[in-house]
């Protein structure tokens, strides 16, 4: 029975064709946007410090953390009485020195007259000229002391160099201060900025960002700063200010600084970072832009002309995509990436066209010309 049992008919093994998802390449044109995150910081921050010793007799009510003040406002005053007394003494010494100089000059003049009449020798004149020069030096020294005493008196009042706000304060009326003691930290609230780290690829989108500072205000590249507050996004207009002098030693990225154009204004509601403000929306609850806020920065790049976008999942290692032809065969293509984020990748329109299909599924092994089956395509959202 074993010998004469029937033999089953041989047939080739079923070929396993993987099932993949594909999405269409989209064509776009215009300016690409570079983005990054950073912390809001002041453009100008100043440490107020005592320049002389004394007792603090006045501290402005605005010199508190978060307080606002105007340019030239008196913030701190040190007791001026000792310095008034020192100035009065210096003025008296100056008057005495000027009187001594006047007497020395008169003596020289009379000596010259007596020498002309041969009543005195030339040596007497030399002695009186030396005395006059000494009196002149003493008078100059006294005037310098007066100037120093006036400067000391002026330094008893510390005034704001600009309009701004207080970061911190460390003094109160009655304190005794010494030269160099920090009294407060203030910053110019009208000029806030955000530094963001950008890759060389993102920097290339911006053109010559190194000349942004020399560009006219209306010609500088536009940017926007977004801050999330209470689950809502708020937007401030900004512009590129400068590129810092060196690369970050750890990330090898460029530090680009954008300056907020109207830092004192409240934020304008926006749907999300990169979106325009919501028209007609009241800003009564909008926050001011504060130092230390975490911000998202979107910077409008130069016009790149036509380009293509593919889903982020379509980009493979080595900047390649798997293109699917009409026969459902995979073609591996290298692409030049212009910009990428978590959702999509912008690529140069080189070798691909709008409507081409790219594989977004993960496959363990892919070879050139490999056959696949295509699942139903899913629609890409407008945000992608």
Coordinates of C-alpha atoms in Angstrom, one line a residue:
X1 CA 0.0 0.0 0.0
X2 CA 2.9 2.4 0.8
X3 CA 4.5 1.6 -2.5
X4 CA 1.4 2.0 -4.7
X5 CA -0.3 5.1 -2.9
X6 CA -1.1 8.0 -5.3
X7 CA 1.3 10.9 -5.5
X8 CA -0.2 14.4 -5.0
X9 CA 0.1 16.8 -7.9
X10 CA 3.0 19.4 -7.5
X11 CA 2.2 23.1 -7.7
X12 CA 4.3 26.2 -7.2
X13 CA 4.2 27.9 -3.8
X14 CA 2.0 31.0 -3.4
X15 CA 3.9 34.2 -3.8
X16 CA 3.5 36.5 -0.8
X17 CA 2.9 40.1 -2.0
X18 CA 2.9 42.6 0.8
X19 CA 0.0 45.0 1.3
X20 CA 1.0 48.7 1.5
X21 CA -0.6 52.0 2.0
X22 CA 0.2 54.8 -0.4
X23 CA -0.4 58.5 -0.6
X24 CA -0.2 61.0 -3.4
X25 CA 2.6 63.6 -3.8
X26 CA 1.2 67.1 -3.6
X27 CA 2.6 70.1 -5.6
X28 CA 2.9 73.5 -3.9
X29 CA 4.7 76.8 -4.4
X30 CA 5.8 79.9 -2.5
X31 CA 7.7 80.5 0.7
X32 CA 8.5 77.7 3.1
X33 CA 8.4 78.4 6.8
X34 CA 11.3 77.7 9.3
X35 CA 10.2 77.1 12.9
X36 CA 11.7 76.5 16.3
X37 CA 11.1 76.9 20.0
X38 CA 12.7 79.3 22.4
X39 CA 12.2 81.4 25.6
X40 CA 11.2 85.0 25.6
X41 CA 14.0 87.2 26.9
X42 CA 14.7 90.9 27.1
X43 CA 16.8 92.7 24.5
X44 CA 18.3 95.0 27.2
X45 CA 18.7 93.9 30.8
X46 CA 20.4 96.2 33.3
X47 CA 21.6 95.6 36.9
X48 CA 21.0 98.7 39.1
X49 CA 23.9 98.9 41.5
X50 CA 25.0 101.4 44.1
X51 CA 28.0 103.6 43.1
X52 CA 28.7 104.9 46.5
X53 CA 28.1 104.2 50.2
X54 CA 25.1 105.5 52.1
X55 CA 21.7 104.9 53.6
X56 CA 18.8 104.3 51.2
X57 CA 16.1 107.0 52.0
X58 CA 13.7 106.4 49.1
X59 CA 12.6 103.4 46.9
X60 CA 10.0 103.9 44.2
X61 CA 6.8 102.1 44.7
X62 CA 7.3 100.8 41.1
X63 CA 10.5 99.1 42.1
X64 CA 8.9 95.7 42.8
X65 CA 9.1 92.5 40.8
X66 CA 6.9 93.0 37.8
X67 CA 6.5 96.7 38.4
X68 CA 6.5 99.1 35.4
X69 CA 8.4 102.4 35.2
X70 CA 9.1 105.2 32.8
X71 CA 12.3 106.5 31.4
X72 CA 14.0 108.9 33.8
X73 CA 11.9 107.9 36.7
X74 CA 13.6 108.1 40.2
X75 CA 13.9 104.5 41.5
X76 CA 16.3 104.8 44.4
X77 CA 17.7 107.7 46.4
X78 CA 20.6 107.5 48.8
X79 CA 20.9 110.0 51.7
X80 CA 22.5 113.0 50.1
X81 CA 23.4 115.0 53.2
X82 CA 27.0 113.8 53.5
X83 CA 27.6 114.5 49.9
X84 CA 26.1 118.0 50.1
X85 CA 28.5 118.7 52.9
X86 CA 31.4 117.3 50.9
X87 CA 30.4 119.5 48.0
X88 CA 30.2 122.6 50.1
X89 CA 33.7 121.9 51.5
X90 CA 35.1 121.3 48.0
X91 CA 33.5 124.6 46.8
X92 CA 35.2 126.5 49.7
X93 CA 38.5 124.9 49.0
X94 CA 38.1 125.8 45.4
X95 CA 37.4 129.5 46.3
X96 CA 40.5 129.5 48.5
X97 CA 42.6 128.0 45.7
X98 CA 41.4 130.6 43.2
X99 CA 42.2 133.4 45.7
X100 CA 45.7 132.1 46.2
X101 CA 46.1 131.9 42.4
X102 CA 44.9 135.5 42.0
X103 CA 47.5 136.6 44.6
X104 CA 50.3 134.7 42.9
X105 CA 49.5 136.2 39.5
X106 CA 49.5 139.7 41.0
X107 CA 52.8 139.0 42.6
X108 CA 54.3 137.9 39.3
X109 CA 53.0 141.1 37.7
X110 CA 54.5 143.4 40.3
X111 CA 57.8 141.4 40.3
X112 CA 58.1 141.9 36.5
X113 CA 57.5 145.7 37.0
X114 CA 60.2 145.9 39.6
X115 CA 62.7 143.9 37.5
X116 CA 62.0 146.3 34.6
X117 CA 63.1 149.1 37.0
X118 CA 66.1 147.0 38.1
X119 CA 64.9 146.8 41.7
X120 CA 64.8 143.0 41.8
X121 CA 66.9 140.2 40.2
X122 CA 65.7 137.6 37.6
X123 CA 65.9 134.9 40.4
X124 CA 63.1 136.6 42.3
X125 CA 60.9 136.4 39.2
X126 CA 61.6 132.7 38.8
X127 CA 60.6 132.1 42.4
X128 CA 57.3 133.9 41.9
X129 CA 56.6 132.2 38.6
X130 CA 57.0 128.8 40.4
X131 CA 54.7 129.9 43.2
X132 CA 52.1 131.0 40.6
X133 CA 52.3 127.6 38.8
X134 CA 51.8 125.8 42.1
X135 CA 48.8 127.9 42.9
X136 CA 47.4 127.2 39.4
X137 CA 47.8 123.5 40.0
X138 CA 46.1 123.7 43.4
X139 CA 43.2 125.6 41.8
X140 CA 42.8 123.0 39.1
X141 CA 42.9 120.2 41.7
X142 CA 40.3 122.0 43.7
X143 CA 38.0 122.3 40.6
X144 CA 38.5 118.6 40.0
X145 CA 37.4 117.8 43.5
X146 CA 34.3 120.0 43.1
X147 CA 33.4 118.1 39.9
X148 CA 33.9 114.8 41.7
X149 CA 31.7 115.9 44.6
X150 CA 29.0 117.0 42.2
X151 CA 29.1 113.6 40.5
X152 CA 28.9 111.9 43.8
X153 CA 25.8 114.0 44.7
X154 CA 24.2 113.1 41.3
X155 CA 24.8 109.4 42.0
X156 CA 22.7 109.5 45.1
X157 CA 19.7 109.3 42.8
X158 CA 19.3 106.2 40.5
X159 CA 17.0 106.9 37.6
X160 CA 15.6 104.5 35.0
X161 CA 17.6 104.6 31.7
X162 CA 14.5 103.5 29.7
X163 CA 10.9 102.6 30.1
X164 CA 10.6 99.0 31.3
X165 CA 9.8 96.6 34.0
X166 CA 11.4 95.1 37.1
X167 CA 12.7 91.5 37.1
X168 CA 13.8 91.6 40.7
X169 CA 14.6 94.0 43.5
X170 CA 16.9 93.6 46.5
X171 CA 16.7 96.8 48.5
X172 CA 14.3 98.9 50.7
X173 CA 14.3 102.2 52.5
X174 CA 16.7 102.1 55.4
X175 CA 19.2 99.7 53.9
X176 CA 22.9 100.7 54.0
X177 CA 24.5 100.1 50.6
X178 CA 28.1 99.8 49.4
X179 CA 29.5 100.5 46.0
X180 CA 28.7 97.6 43.6
X181 CA 25.8 96.2 45.7
X182 CA 23.0 95.0 43.4
X183 CA 19.8 96.9 44.1
X184 CA 17.5 95.6 41.3
X185 CA 17.4 94.1 37.8
X186 CA 15.3 95.8 35.1
X187 CA 14.7 95.3 31.4
X188 CA 13.3 97.3 28.5
X189 CA 9.8 95.9 28.1
X190 CA 9.4 97.4 24.6
X191 CA 12.1 95.2 23.1
X192 CA 11.7 91.5 23.7
X193 CA 13.3 88.7 21.6
X194 CA 13.4 85.0 21.2
X195 CA 16.4 82.9 20.2
X196 CA 15.6 79.7 18.3
X197 CA 17.9 76.9 17.2
X198 CA 17.7 76.2 13.4
X199 CA 19.5 73.5 11.3
X200 CA 21.5 74.5 8.3
X201 CA 18.6 73.2 6.2
X202 CA 16.2 75.6 7.8
X203 CA 18.7 78.5 7.6
X204 CA 19.0 77.9 3.9
X205 CA 15.2 78.5 3.6
X206 CA 15.7 82.0 4.9
X207 CA 18.2 83.2 2.3
X208 CA 20.8 85.6 3.7
X209 CA 19.6 85.9 7.3
X210 CA 23.0 87.4 8.3
X211 CA 22.1 90.8 6.7
X212 CA 18.7 91.0 8.4
X213 CA 19.9 93.8 10.8
X214 CA 21.0 96.0 8.0
X215 CA 17.7 95.6 6.1
X216 CA 15.1 98.4 6.3
X217 CA 12.3 97.6 8.8
X218 CA 9.8 97.0 6.1
X219 CA 12.2 94.8 4.1
X220 CA 13.2 92.4 6.9
X221 CA 11.8 88.9 6.9
X222 CA 8.6 88.4 8.7
X223 CA 8.2 86.1 11.7
X224 CA 5.6 85.4 14.4
X225 CA 5.9 84.4 18.0
X226 CA 3.2 82.1 19.4
X227 CA 2.5 81.4 23.1
X228 CA 0.0 79.0 24.5
X229 CA -2.0 80.3 27.4
X230 CA -5.0 78.6 29.0
X231 CA -5.2 76.1 26.2
X232 CA -5.4 78.9 23.5
X233 CA -2.7 80.2 21.2
X234 CA -1.7 83.9 21.0
X235 CA 0.4 85.5 18.3
X236 CA 2.8 88.5 18.2
X237 CA 4.3 89.9 15.0
X238 CA 8.1 89.7 14.9
X239 CA 11.1 90.0 12.5
X240 CA 14.5 88.5 12.1
X241 CA 17.0 90.6 14.1
X242 CA 20.3 88.8 13.8
X243 CA 22.2 85.5 13.8
X244 CA 24.4 84.9 16.8
X245 CA 28.1 84.7 16.2
X246 CA 28.7 81.0 16.8
X247 CA 27.0 77.6 16.4
X248 CA 25.8 75.7 19.4
X249 CA 28.7 73.4 20.3
X250 CA 26.4 70.5 21.3
X251 CA 23.7 70.5 18.6
X252 CA 25.7 72.2 15.8
X253 CA 22.7 74.4 15.1
X254 CA 22.5 78.2 14.3
X255 CA 21.0 80.5 16.9
X256 CA 18.6 82.9 15.2
X257 CA 17.2 85.8 17.1
X258 CA 13.8 87.3 16.3
X259 CA 12.6 90.6 17.8
X260 CA 9.0 91.2 18.7
X261 CA 7.9 94.4 17.0
X262 CA 5.3 95.5 19.7
X263 CA 6.2 93.7 22.8
X264 CA 3.9 95.9 25.0
X265 CA 0.8 94.8 23.1
X266 CA -1.5 91.9 24.1
X267 CA -1.4 88.8 22.0
X268 CA -3.8 88.2 19.2
X269 CA -5.7 84.9 19.1
X270 CA -4.6 82.3 16.6
X271 CA -5.9 78.8 15.9
X272 CA -2.4 77.3 16.1
X273 CA 1.3 78.1 15.5
X274 CA 1.8 79.1 11.9
X275 CA -1.8 80.3 11.5
X276 CA -3.0 83.8 11.0
X277 CA -4.8 85.7 13.8
X278 CA -8.5 85.1 14.2
X279 CA -10.3 88.1 12.8
X280 CA -12.9 89.8 15.0
X281 CA -11.9 88.0 18.2
X282 CA -11.7 90.1 21.3
X283 CA -8.4 90.1 23.2
X284 CA -9.7 91.1 26.6
X285 CA -8.2 87.9 28.2
X286 CA -5.1 87.8 26.0
X287 CA -1.9 87.7 28.0
X288 CA 1.0 90.2 27.7
X289 CA 4.3 88.7 26.4
X290 CA 6.4 88.0 29.5
X291 CA 10.1 87.3 30.0
X292 CA 10.6 83.5 30.5
X293 CA 7.5 82.4 28.4
X294 CA 8.1 79.4 26.2
X295 CA 7.3 80.4 22.6
X296 CA 7.0 78.8 19.2
X297 CA 8.6 80.9 16.4
X298 CA 7.5 80.7 12.7
X299 CA 9.7 82.5 10.2
X300 CA 8.7 83.1 6.6
X301 CA 11.5 82.0 4.3
X302 CA 12.3 83.2 0.8
X303 CA 10.2 82.1 -2.1
X304 CA 11.4 78.6 -3.3
X305 CA 9.1 78.4 -6.3
X306 CA 7.4 75.1 -6.9
X307 CA 8.1 72.2 -4.6
X308 CA 6.4 68.9 -3.5
X309 CA 5.2 67.6 -0.2
X310 CA 4.9 64.0 1.0
X311 CA 3.9 62.6 4.4
X312 CA 6.6 62.3 7.0
X313 CA 6.2 58.5 7.0
X314 CA 7.2 58.4 3.3
X315 CA 10.7 59.6 3.9
X316 CA 13.2 56.7 4.5
X317 CA 16.7 56.7 5.7
X318 CA 19.1 58.4 3.4
X319 CA 16.5 60.8 2.1
X320 CA 14.8 58.2 -0.1
X321 CA 11.1 57.5 -0.9
X322 CA 9.5 54.4 -2.3
X323 CA 7.7 55.4 -5.4
X324 CA 5.0 53.1 -6.8
X325 CA 4.6 52.8 -10.5
X326 CA 1.5 51.9 -12.6
X327 CA 2.3 48.2 -12.3
X328 CA 2.4 48.3 -8.5
X329 CA 6.2 47.9 -8.4
X330 CA 8.4 49.9 -6.1
X331 CA 11.0 52.3 -7.4
X332 CA 13.5 53.6 -4.8
X333 CA 14.2 57.3 -5.4
X334 CA 16.6 59.8 -3.7
X335 CA 15.1 63.2 -3.0
X336 CA 16.4 66.6 -1.9
X337 CA 14.7 67.6 1.4
X338 CA 13.9 71.3 1.8
X339 CA 12.1 71.1 5.1
X340 CA 10.5 68.5 7.3
X341 CA 8.3 68.5 10.4
X342 CA 6.4 65.9 12.4
X343 CA 3.7 65.6 9.7
X344 CA 5.1 66.3 6.2
X345 CA 8.3 66.8 4.2
X346 CA 8.9 69.4 1.6
X347 CA 11.1 68.1 -1.2
X348 CA 12.5 69.6 -4.4
X349 CA 10.5 68.9 -7.6
X350 CA 13.2 66.7 -9.1
X351 CA 12.2 63.3 -10.5
X352 CA 8.8 63.3 -8.9
X353 CA 5.5 65.0 -9.9
X354 CA 2.2 65.8 -8.4
X355 CA 0.0 62.8 -8.1
X356 CA 2.8 60.2 -7.9
X357 CA 2.2 57.6 -5.3
X358 CA 4.6 57.0 -2.4
X359 CA 4.5 54.1 0.1
X360 CA 3.9 55.2 3.7
X361 CA 3.8 51.7 5.2
X362 CA 6.8 50.1 6.9
X363 CA 8.3 47.1 5.2
X364 CA 11.2 45.0 6.6
X365 CA 12.9 44.5 3.2
X366 CA 12.4 46.5 0.0
X367 CA 14.1 45.9 -3.3
X368 CA 14.0 47.8 -6.6
X369 CA 11.0 46.6 -8.7
X370 CA 9.4 44.6 -5.8
X371 CA 5.7 44.0 -6.4
X372 CA 3.2 45.1 -3.7
X373 CA -0.6 45.2 -3.3
X374 CA -2.2 48.6 -2.6
X375 CA -4.7 49.1 0.1
X376 CA -7.4 51.7 -0.1
X377 CA -5.8 55.2 0.1
X378 CA -6.7 57.5 2.9
X379 CA -7.4 61.1 2.4
X380 CA -4.8 63.6 3.6
X381 CA -6.0 66.4 5.9
X382 CA -5.8 70.0 4.8
X383 CA -3.3 70.6 7.6
X384 CA -0.8 68.2 6.0

